[in-house]
Amino acid sequence: MPSLIRSLLKNRYLIPAGLVAVVAVIGLASFGSGAGGASNGATSSAPTAATNPIGRITHGLGSVPNVNFNGGVALPQPVGSPNYLGGRKNSGGPNSSIRIYRHQNGHKSLVAYGNSSIIYKTPPASYIKPGAALFAQNCAVCHGPAAEGTSIAPNLIGVGPATVDFWVSTGRMPATSTAQVEATRKPPRLNKLQSLEVAAFVNSLDPAVPFVPYVNLKGANLSKGASLFALNCAACHTITGAGDALAFDTFAPSLRAASPQQVAEAIRTGPANMPRFTGNLSDSQVRDVVAYVTKKIQHPSNPGGAALGGVGPVAEGFIALLIGVGGLVLIAFWIGDRA
Ligand code: HEC
Ligand code: HEC
């Protein structure tokens, strides 16, 4: 037996072969999750959020509970108030070229706004009643029966329907644990209709914008989307959209599972530690970014070969180098043995 081990150790194929095997195993293990997220569209390959030591939700850079739960960004103001979101034209607010009102009992209320790039719609009034029941069952325990907020979850009054639909449709809400630093994407518990119903109920308490965006991807400019993405999003989500860690146990998630609507919602509402983009991105620019994310990032063409998880050139080059060099050494030994 010892002689077998000794002869094995003398075998010069062993080390290069081991090298290739180890790298291949590490590569498969760490990139499997990323590739899975991309293909089934249901999971995110972002790192899981750690539990924070004081067991309460903190926001952004170590802020303490009872502070602004929107990452320090002012909440959208109710329609009609002087500082409602979107004072500028074409920036996600109702100051848009298309505005549709409902007239009822001499009362006029805005139900949709936007332009040819994005139409923002508020869920119909008939959704409020079923939404109230869903809210009582799924949300009130943390957010309070009238969405007024509690010591464990923020006030939802006046956040606007897009914010509620984003958090519910991405499965972040209902949260499973209030000890998580950052609510993560997971398979949604409520379906698309129920998400809009809950949004309608919450919005009925204090109507606000942004409404839920419906993006018209026709006519989107992918190359403009690519440069806007590089400029505004890649710093956190990385240039391939694979996601990356931020400070204090928070992270920017992978963008491979988000629907066009969810990408637009994220941009216009700025969930948690993500900034809210309003005046600096017009609706047609948002449409370009959404098209780039959902067409290019989610379906990369990888002309250079396998993407290796899209984690970046250094890690990918390292793997190629190890596998390549290991393979060349093996081939050299084999040729030498035959000679
Ligand atoms: C287990 C407790 C819990 C339940 C249940 C829950 N939430 Fe939350 N919710 C939270 C916490 C905690 C946060 C803050 C999380 C964060 O910022 O990462 C939050 C954040 C939110 C936000 C973001 C608010 C903002 O201003 O950014 C929305 C919207 C929301 N919840 C809606 C809902 C809805 C709708 C339901 C029911 C379908 C629900 N939540 C159920 C705990 C909960
Ligand atoms: C400062 C860092 C930062 C920047 C810049 C940023 N994001 Fe984010 N983004 C985040 C964080 C953090 C989250 C997770 C928020 C949460 O906890 O719900 C997020 C979430 C998202 C999501 C939700 C993903 C999912 O599957 O649920 C999308 C989509 C998104 N961002 C798109 C964008 C786009 C497009 C841009 C550029 C216009 C952008 N982000 C810029 C930090 C950032």
CSV table of C-alpha atoms and ligand atoms in Angstrom, one decimal:
chain,number,residue,atom,x,y,z
A,1,MET,CA,0.0,0.0,0.0
A,2,PRO,CA,2.7,2.6,1.0
A,3,SER,CA,4.5,1.7,-2.2
A,4,LEU,CA,1.4,2.4,-4.2
A,5,ILE,CA,1.1,5.9,-2.6
A,6,ARG,CA,4.8,6.5,-3.1
A,7,SER,CA,4.6,5.6,-6.8
A,8,LEU,CA,1.4,7.7,-7.1
A,9,LEU,CA,3.3,10.7,-5.6
A,10,LYS,CA,6.1,10.2,-8.0
A,11,ASN,CA,3.7,10.3,-10.9
A,12,ARG,CA,4.3,13.7,-12.4
A,13,TYR,CA,0.8,13.8,-13.9
A,14,LEU,CA,-0.6,14.0,-10.4
A,15,ILE,CA,0.0,17.7,-9.6
A,16,PRO,CA,-1.1,19.3,-12.8
A,17,ALA,CA,-4.1,17.0,-13.0
A,18,GLY,CA,-5.0,17.9,-9.4
A,19,LEU,CA,-4.6,21.6,-10.2
A,20,VAL,CA,-7.0,21.3,-13.1
A,21,ALA,CA,-9.5,19.3,-11.0
A,22,VAL,CA,-9.4,21.7,-8.0
A,23,VAL,CA,-9.9,24.7,-10.2
A,24,ALA,CA,-12.7,23.1,-12.1
A,25,VAL,CA,-14.5,22.1,-8.9
A,26,ILE,CA,-14.2,25.5,-7.3
A,27,GLY,CA,-15.3,27.1,-10.6
A,28,LEU,CA,-18.3,24.9,-10.9
A,29,ALA,CA,-19.3,25.4,-7.3
A,30,SER,CA,-19.0,29.1,-7.1
A,31,PHE,CA,-20.5,29.9,-10.5
A,32,GLY,CA,-23.2,27.3,-10.5
A,33,SER,CA,-25.5,29.6,-8.4
A,34,GLY,CA,-25.0,32.5,-10.8
A,35,ALA,CA,-25.7,30.4,-13.9
A,36,GLY,CA,-28.8,28.9,-12.1
A,37,GLY,CA,-30.1,32.3,-11.3
A,38,ALA,CA,-29.8,33.4,-14.9
A,39,SER,CA,-31.5,30.4,-16.3
A,40,ASN,CA,-34.5,29.8,-14.1
A,41,GLY,CA,-35.1,33.5,-13.4
A,42,ALA,CA,-36.4,32.8,-10.0
A,43,THR,CA,-33.5,33.2,-7.7
A,44,SER,CA,-30.8,35.8,-7.2
A,45,SER,CA,-27.2,34.9,-7.0
A,46,ALA,CA,-26.4,37.7,-4.6
A,47,PRO,CA,-24.7,36.8,-1.3
A,48,THR,CA,-27.2,36.1,1.5
A,49,ALA,CA,-27.6,39.0,4.0
A,50,ALA,CA,-26.1,38.3,7.3
A,51,THR,CA,-28.1,38.9,10.5
A,52,ASN,CA,-27.1,42.1,12.1
A,53,PRO,CA,-25.9,41.8,15.7
A,54,ILE,CA,-28.6,44.1,17.3
A,55,GLY,CA,-31.2,42.1,15.4
A,56,ARG,CA,-33.0,45.1,14.0
A,57,ILE,CA,-33.1,46.6,10.5
A,58,THR,CA,-30.5,49.2,9.8
A,59,HIS,CA,-30.4,51.2,6.7
A,60,GLY,CA,-27.6,52.3,4.7
A,61,LEU,CA,-24.4,53.2,6.5
A,62,GLY,CA,-25.2,51.9,9.9
A,63,SER,CA,-28.1,54.1,10.7
A,64,VAL,CA,-30.3,53.1,13.6
A,65,PRO,CA,-34.0,52.1,13.7
A,66,ASN,CA,-36.7,54.8,13.7
A,67,VAL,CA,-34.9,56.8,11.1
A,68,ASN,CA,-36.1,57.3,7.6
A,69,PHE,CA,-36.6,53.8,6.2
A,70,ASN,CA,-36.1,54.9,2.7
A,71,GLY,CA,-32.3,55.0,2.9
A,72,GLY,CA,-32.2,58.7,3.5
A,73,VAL,CA,-34.1,59.5,0.3
A,74,ALA,CA,-37.2,61.7,0.7
A,75,LEU,CA,-40.4,59.7,0.1
A,76,PRO,CA,-42.4,60.6,-3.0
A,77,GLN,CA,-44.8,63.3,-2.1
A,78,PRO,CA,-48.6,62.9,-2.6
A,79,VAL,CA,-50.0,64.0,-6.0
A,80,GLY,CA,-51.0,67.6,-5.7
A,81,SER,CA,-48.6,68.6,-2.9
A,82,PRO,CA,-46.2,71.3,-4.1
A,83,ASN,CA,-43.2,69.0,-4.0
A,84,TYR,CA,-44.6,65.9,-5.5
A,85,LEU,CA,-42.2,63.7,-7.3
A,86,GLY,CA,-41.5,64.7,-10.9
A,87,GLY,CA,-41.7,68.4,-10.8
A,88,ARG,CA,-39.6,68.1,-13.9
A,89,LYS,CA,-41.2,66.8,-17.1
A,90,ASN,CA,-40.7,63.2,-18.1
A,91,SER,CA,-38.9,62.1,-15.0
A,92,GLY,CA,-41.2,59.5,-13.5
A,93,GLY,CA,-43.8,61.9,-12.1
A,94,PRO,CA,-47.1,63.1,-13.3
A,95,ASN,CA,-45.7,66.1,-15.0
A,96,SER,CA,-45.9,64.1,-18.2
A,97,SER,CA,-47.3,64.5,-21.7
A,98,ILE,CA,-50.0,61.9,-21.1
A,99,ARG,CA,-52.3,62.3,-18.1
A,100,ILE,CA,-55.5,60.4,-17.6
A,101,TYR,CA,-58.1,61.3,-15.0
A,102,ARG,CA,-61.1,59.6,-13.6
A,103,HIS,CA,-64.1,61.8,-12.9
A,104,GLN,CA,-66.4,60.6,-10.2
A,105,ASN,CA,-69.0,62.5,-8.1
A,106,GLY,CA,-67.5,65.7,-9.2
A,107,HIS,CA,-64.1,64.5,-8.0
A,108,LYS,CA,-61.2,64.4,-10.4
A,109,SER,CA,-58.3,61.9,-9.7
A,110,LEU,CA,-55.3,61.0,-11.7
A,111,VAL,CA,-55.2,57.3,-12.8
A,112,ALA,CA,-52.3,57.2,-15.3
A,113,TYR,CA,-49.6,59.4,-16.6
A,114,GLY,CA,-46.5,59.0,-18.8
A,115,ASN,CA,-45.5,59.1,-22.4
A,116,SER,CA,-44.6,56.8,-25.3
A,117,SER,CA,-41.7,55.2,-23.3
A,118,ILE,CA,-43.4,54.4,-20.0
A,119,ILE,CA,-47.0,54.7,-18.8
A,120,TYR,CA,-47.5,54.8,-15.0
A,121,LYS,CA,-50.8,53.4,-13.9
A,122,THR,CA,-52.5,53.3,-10.5
A,123,PRO,CA,-54.2,50.0,-9.8
A,124,PRO,CA,-58.0,50.3,-10.3
A,125,ALA,CA,-60.2,51.3,-7.3
A,126,SER,CA,-61.9,47.9,-7.3
A,127,TYR,CA,-58.6,46.4,-6.1
A,128,ILE,CA,-58.7,48.3,-2.8
A,129,LYS,CA,-61.1,46.0,-1.0
A,130,PRO,CA,-59.4,42.7,-1.8
A,131,GLY,CA,-56.1,44.5,-1.1
A,132,ALA,CA,-57.2,45.4,2.4
A,133,ALA,CA,-57.9,41.8,3.2
A,134,LEU,CA,-54.5,40.7,1.9
A,135,PHE,CA,-52.8,43.4,3.8
A,136,ALA,CA,-54.5,42.3,7.1
A,137,GLN,CA,-53.4,38.7,6.5
A,138,ASN,CA,-49.9,39.3,5.2
A,139,CYS,CA,-48.5,42.6,6.3
A,140,ALA,CA,-50.3,44.1,9.3
A,141,VAL,CA,-48.5,42.0,11.8
A,142,CYS,CA,-45.3,44.0,11.0
A,143,HIS,CA,-46.4,47.2,9.4
A,144,GLY,CA,-49.4,47.8,11.6
A,145,PRO,CA,-53.1,47.4,10.7
A,146,ALA,CA,-53.3,50.8,9.0
A,147,ALA,CA,-49.8,50.5,7.5
A,148,GLU,CA,-48.7,53.2,10.0
A,149,GLY,CA,-45.5,51.4,10.8
A,150,THR,CA,-44.3,49.7,14.0
A,151,SER,CA,-41.0,49.3,15.9
A,152,ILE,CA,-40.1,46.5,13.5
A,153,ALA,CA,-41.2,47.7,10.1
A,154,PRO,CA,-41.5,51.1,8.4
A,155,ASN,CA,-44.6,53.3,7.8
A,156,LEU,CA,-46.0,52.6,4.3
A,157,ILE,CA,-48.3,55.5,4.0
A,158,GLY,CA,-47.6,57.7,1.0
A,159,VAL,CA,-44.9,55.4,-0.6
A,160,GLY,CA,-46.8,55.1,-3.8
A,161,PRO,CA,-48.0,52.0,-5.6
A,162,ALA,CA,-44.7,51.3,-7.5
A,163,THR,CA,-42.9,50.9,-4.2
A,164,VAL,CA,-45.4,48.4,-2.8
A,165,ASP,CA,-45.5,46.4,-6.1
A,166,PHE,CA,-41.7,46.3,-6.3
A,167,TRP,CA,-41.3,44.9,-2.7
A,168,VAL,CA,-44.2,42.4,-3.0
A,169,SER,CA,-43.6,41.2,-6.6
A,170,THR,CA,-39.9,40.6,-6.0
A,171,GLY,CA,-40.8,38.5,-3.0
A,172,ARG,CA,-39.0,40.8,-0.6
A,173,MET,CA,-42.3,41.2,1.2
A,174,PRO,CA,-43.8,39.8,3.3
A,175,ALA,CA,-40.4,39.5,5.0
A,176,THR,CA,-39.7,36.3,6.6
A,177,SER,CA,-37.5,37.8,9.4
A,178,THR,CA,-37.0,41.3,10.7
A,179,ALA,CA,-33.5,40.4,11.7
A,180,GLN,CA,-32.2,40.5,8.1
A,181,VAL,CA,-30.1,43.5,7.3
A,182,GLU,CA,-31.5,43.6,3.8
A,183,ALA,CA,-34.7,42.0,2.5
A,184,THR,CA,-33.8,39.6,-0.3
A,185,ARG,CA,-35.5,38.6,-3.5
A,186,LYS,CA,-37.3,35.3,-3.2
A,187,PRO,CA,-40.2,33.5,-5.0
A,188,PRO,CA,-43.1,35.9,-4.3
A,189,ARG,CA,-45.8,34.7,-1.9
A,190,LEU,CA,-48.5,36.9,-3.5
A,191,ASN,CA,-49.2,36.7,-7.2
A,192,LYS,CA,-49.1,39.6,-9.7
A,193,LEU,CA,-52.7,40.5,-9.2
A,194,GLN,CA,-52.5,40.3,-5.4
A,195,SER,CA,-49.4,42.5,-5.4
A,196,LEU,CA,-51.4,45.2,-7.3
A,197,GLU,CA,-54.3,44.8,-4.9
A,198,VAL,CA,-52.1,45.4,-1.9
A,199,ALA,CA,-50.6,48.3,-3.6
A,200,ALA,CA,-54.1,49.7,-4.3
A,201,PHE,CA,-55.0,49.4,-0.6
A,202,VAL,CA,-51.8,51.0,0.7
A,203,ASN,CA,-52.2,53.8,-1.9
A,204,SER,CA,-55.8,54.4,-0.9
A,205,LEU,CA,-54.6,55.5,2.6
A,206,ASP,CA,-52.7,58.5,1.0
A,207,PRO,CA,-52.4,58.5,-2.7
A,208,ALA,CA,-48.9,59.1,-4.0
A,209,VAL,CA,-46.6,58.7,-7.0
A,210,PRO,CA,-44.9,56.9,-8.6
A,211,PHE,CA,-47.6,54.7,-10.0
A,212,VAL,CA,-46.8,51.3,-11.4
A,213,PRO,CA,-44.6,51.6,-14.6
A,214,TYR,CA,-45.5,49.8,-17.8
A,215,VAL,CA,-42.4,50.0,-20.0
A,216,ASN,CA,-42.8,50.1,-23.8
A,217,LEU,CA,-39.6,48.4,-24.9
A,218,LYS,CA,-40.2,49.1,-28.6
A,219,GLY,CA,-37.9,51.7,-29.9
A,220,ALA,CA,-35.5,51.4,-26.9
A,221,ASN,CA,-31.9,52.2,-27.7
A,222,LEU,CA,-29.6,49.4,-26.4
A,223,SER,CA,-26.3,51.2,-26.9
A,224,LYS,CA,-27.6,54.3,-25.0
A,225,GLY,CA,-28.9,51.9,-22.4
A,226,ALA,CA,-25.4,50.3,-22.1
A,227,SER,CA,-23.7,53.6,-21.5
A,228,LEU,CA,-26.4,54.8,-19.1
A,229,PHE,CA,-26.0,51.5,-17.2
A,230,ALA,CA,-22.2,51.8,-17.0
A,231,LEU,CA,-22.6,55.4,-15.7
A,232,ASN,CA,-25.5,54.9,-13.2
A,233,CYS,CA,-25.7,51.3,-12.2
A,234,ALA,CA,-22.5,49.4,-12.7
A,235,ALA,CA,-20.7,50.9,-9.7
A,236,CYS,CA,-23.0,48.9,-7.4
A,237,HIS,CA,-24.4,46.1,-9.6
A,238,THR,CA,-21.1,45.5,-11.6
A,239,ILE,CA,-20.9,45.9,-15.3
A,240,THR,CA,-22.2,42.4,-16.0
A,241,GLY,CA,-25.1,42.9,-13.5
A,242,ALA,CA,-23.9,40.0,-11.3
A,243,GLY,CA,-24.3,42.1,-8.2
A,244,ASP,CA,-21.7,42.9,-5.5
A,245,ALA,CA,-21.3,43.5,-1.8
A,246,LEU,CA,-21.8,47.1,-0.4
A,247,ALA,CA,-20.9,48.3,3.1
A,248,PHE,CA,-22.3,47.0,6.4
A,249,ASP,CA,-23.5,43.6,5.2
A,250,THR,CA,-25.7,45.0,2.5
A,251,PHE,CA,-25.3,44.2,-1.2
A,252,ALA,CA,-26.5,45.2,-4.6
A,253,PRO,CA,-28.3,42.1,-5.9
A,254,SER,CA,-27.9,40.3,-9.3
A,255,LEU,CA,-30.0,41.9,-12.0
A,256,ARG,CA,-30.6,38.6,-13.8
A,257,ALA,CA,-34.1,37.8,-12.4
A,258,ALA,CA,-35.8,41.2,-12.5
A,259,SER,CA,-38.7,41.8,-15.0
A,260,PRO,CA,-38.8,45.0,-17.1
A,261,GLN,CA,-41.4,46.4,-14.7
A,262,GLN,CA,-39.3,45.6,-11.6
A,263,VAL,CA,-36.2,47.3,-13.2
A,264,ALA,CA,-38.2,50.4,-13.8
A,265,GLU,CA,-39.7,50.3,-10.3
A,266,ALA,CA,-36.3,50.0,-8.8
A,267,ILE,CA,-35.0,52.9,-10.8
A,268,ARG,CA,-38.0,55.2,-10.0
A,269,THR,CA,-38.4,54.2,-6.3
A,270,GLY,CA,-34.9,53.5,-5.1
A,271,PRO,CA,-35.4,50.5,-2.8
A,272,ALA,CA,-33.4,50.5,0.5
A,273,ASN,CA,-29.8,51.4,-0.2
A,274,MET,CA,-30.3,52.0,-3.9
A,275,PRO,CA,-30.6,55.7,-4.9
A,276,ARG,CA,-33.9,56.9,-6.5
A,277,PHE,CA,-33.3,58.2,-10.0
A,278,THR,CA,-35.8,60.9,-11.0
A,279,GLY,CA,-34.7,64.1,-12.6
A,280,ASN,CA,-31.4,62.7,-13.9
A,281,LEU,CA,-32.9,59.9,-15.9
A,282,SER,CA,-35.8,60.7,-18.3
A,283,ASP,CA,-38.5,58.0,-19.0
A,284,SER,CA,-36.9,57.3,-22.4
A,285,GLN,CA,-33.5,56.8,-20.7
A,286,VAL,CA,-35.1,54.5,-18.1
A,287,ARG,CA,-36.6,52.6,-21.0
A,288,ASP,CA,-33.1,52.2,-22.6
A,289,VAL,CA,-31.6,51.0,-19.3
A,290,VAL,CA,-34.5,48.5,-18.8
A,291,ALA,CA,-34.0,47.2,-22.3
A,292,TYR,CA,-30.3,46.8,-21.8
A,293,VAL,CA,-30.8,45.0,-18.5
A,294,THR,CA,-33.5,42.6,-19.7
A,295,LYS,CA,-32.1,42.0,-23.2
A,296,LYS,CA,-28.3,42.1,-22.8
A,297,ILE,CA,-27.5,41.5,-19.2
A,298,GLN,CA,-30.0,38.8,-18.8
A,299,HIS,CA,-29.1,37.2,-22.2
A,300,PRO,CA,-25.4,37.8,-22.6
A,301,SER,CA,-24.0,36.7,-25.9
A,302,ASN,CA,-20.4,36.0,-24.6
A,303,PRO,CA,-18.6,36.1,-27.9
A,304,GLY,CA,-15.3,35.1,-26.2
A,305,GLY,CA,-16.7,31.8,-24.9
A,306,ALA,CA,-18.1,30.7,-21.5
A,307,ALA,CA,-19.0,33.6,-19.2
A,308,LEU,CA,-17.7,31.9,-16.0
A,309,GLY,CA,-20.3,33.6,-14.0
A,310,GLY,CA,-19.6,37.1,-15.3
A,311,VAL,CA,-17.7,38.0,-12.1
A,312,GLY,CA,-15.1,40.0,-13.9
A,313,PRO,CA,-11.9,39.8,-16.0
A,314,VAL,CA,-9.4,39.1,-13.2
A,315,ALA,CA,-11.2,36.1,-11.7
A,316,GLU,CA,-12.1,34.8,-15.1
A,317,GLY,CA,-8.6,35.2,-16.5
A,318,PHE,CA,-7.2,33.5,-13.4
A,319,ILE,CA,-9.3,30.4,-14.0
A,320,ALA,CA,-8.5,30.3,-17.7
A,321,LEU,CA,-4.8,30.6,-16.8
A,322,LEU,CA,-4.8,27.7,-14.2
A,323,ILE,CA,-6.9,25.4,-16.4
A,324,GLY,CA,-4.8,26.3,-19.5
A,325,VAL,CA,-1.4,26.0,-17.8
A,326,GLY,CA,-2.4,22.8,-16.0
A,327,GLY,CA,-3.7,21.3,-19.3
A,328,LEU,CA,-0.5,22.3,-21.2
A,329,VAL,CA,1.7,20.7,-18.6
A,330,LEU,CA,-0.3,17.5,-18.8
A,331,ILE,CA,0.0,17.5,-22.6
A,332,ALA,CA,3.8,18.2,-22.4
A,333,PHE,CA,4.3,15.3,-20.0
A,334,TRP,CA,2.3,13.0,-22.2
A,335,ILE,CA,4.2,13.9,-25.3
A,336,GLY,CA,7.5,13.5,-23.4
A,337,ASP,CA,6.4,10.0,-22.2
A,338,ARG,CA,5.7,8.8,-25.7
A,339,ALA,CA,9.0,10.1,-27.1
B,1,HEC,C1,-42.0,40.0,9.2
B,1,HEC,C2,-42.3,41.4,9.1
B,1,HEC,C3,-42.8,42.0,7.8
B,1,HEC,C4,-43.9,41.6,7.1
B,1,HEC,C5,-44.9,40.4,7.4
B,1,HEC,C6,-44.0,42.5,6.0
B,1,HEC,N1,-43.0,43.4,6.0
B,1,HEC,FE1,-42.7,44.9,4.7
B,1,HEC,N2,-41.0,45.5,5.7
B,1,HEC,C7,-40.5,44.9,6.8
B,1,HEC,C8,-39.2,45.4,7.2
B,1,HEC,C9,-38.4,45.0,8.3
B,1,HEC,C10,-38.9,46.4,6.1
B,1,HEC,C11,-37.7,47.2,6.0
B,1,HEC,C12,-36.8,46.3,5.2
B,1,HEC,C13,-35.6,46.9,4.4
B,1,HEC,O1,-35.6,48.2,4.3
B,1,HEC,O2,-34.7,46.2,3.9
B,1,HEC,C14,-40.1,46.4,5.2
B,1,HEC,C15,-40.2,47.2,4.1
B,1,HEC,C16,-41.3,47.3,3.3
B,1,HEC,C17,-41.4,48.2,2.2
B,1,HEC,C18,-40.4,49.3,1.8
B,1,HEC,C19,-40.8,50.5,2.4
B,1,HEC,C20,-40.0,51.7,1.9
B,1,HEC,O3,-40.4,52.8,2.2
B,1,HEC,O4,-39.0,51.5,1.3
B,1,HEC,C21,-42.7,47.9,1.6
B,1,HEC,C22,-43.3,48.7,0.5
B,1,HEC,C23,-43.2,46.9,2.4
B,1,HEC,N3,-42.4,46.5,3.4
B,1,HEC,C24,-44.5,46.3,2.1
B,1,HEC,C25,-45.0,45.2,2.7
B,1,HEC,C26,-46.2,44.5,2.3
B,1,HEC,C27,-47.2,45.1,1.3
B,1,HEC,C28,-46.4,43.4,3.1
B,1,HEC,C29,-47.4,42.4,3.0
B,1,HEC,C30,-47.6,41.7,1.7
B,1,HEC,C31,-45.2,43.4,4.0
B,1,HEC,N4,-44.4,44.5,3.8
B,1,HEC,C32,-45.0,42.4,5.0
B,1,HEC,C33,-41.2,43.9,7.6
B,1,HEC,C34,-42.3,43.2,7.1
B,2,HEC,C1,-25.6,52.8,-4.6
B,2,HEC,C2,-25.7,51.5,-5.2
B,2,HEC,C3,-26.7,51.2,-6.3
B,2,HEC,C4,-26.8,51.9,-7.5
B,2,HEC,C5,-26.0,53.0,-8.1
B,2,HEC,C6,-27.9,51.2,-8.2
B,2,HEC,N1,-28.4,50.2,-7.4
B,2,HEC,FE1,-29.9,48.9,-7.9
B,2,HEC,N2,-29.9,48.1,-6.0
B,2,HEC,C7,-29.0,48.5,-5.1
B,2,HEC,C8,-29.4,47.8,-3.8
B,2,HEC,C9,-28.7,47.9,-2.5
B,2,HEC,C10,-30.5,47.0,-4.1
B,2,HEC,C11,-31.3,46.1,-3.2
B,2,HEC,C12,-32.4,46.9,-2.6
B,2,HEC,C13,-33.2,46.1,-1.5
B,2,HEC,O1,-32.7,45.8,-0.5
B,2,HEC,O2,-34.4,45.9,-1.8
B,2,HEC,C14,-30.8,47.2,-5.5
B,2,HEC,C15,-31.8,46.6,-6.2
B,2,HEC,C16,-32.0,46.7,-7.6
B,2,HEC,C17,-33.0,45.9,-8.4
B,2,HEC,C18,-33.8,44.8,-7.9
B,2,HEC,C19,-33.2,43.5,-8.3
B,2,HEC,C20,-34.1,42.2,-8.0
B,2,HEC,O3,-34.0,41.3,-8.7
B,2,HEC,O4,-34.9,42.3,-7.1
B,2,HEC,C21,-32.9,46.3,-9.7
B,2,HEC,C22,-33.7,45.8,-10.9
B,2,HEC,C23,-31.9,47.4,-9.7
B,2,HEC,N3,-31.4,47.6,-8.4
B,2,HEC,C24,-31.5,48.1,-10.8
B,2,HEC,C25,-30.6,49.2,-10.8
B,2,HEC,C26,-30.4,50.0,-12.0
B,2,HEC,C27,-31.0,49.7,-13.4
B,2,HEC,C28,-29.5,51.0,-11.6
B,2,HEC,C29,-29.0,52.1,-12.5
B,2,HEC,C30,-30.0,53.0,-13.0
B,2,HEC,C31,-29.2,50.8,-10.2
B,2,HEC,N4,-29.9,49.7,-9.8
B,2,HEC,C32,-28.3,51.5,-9.5
B,2,HEC,C33,-28.0,49.4,-5.2
B,2,HEC,C34,-27.7,50.2,-6.2
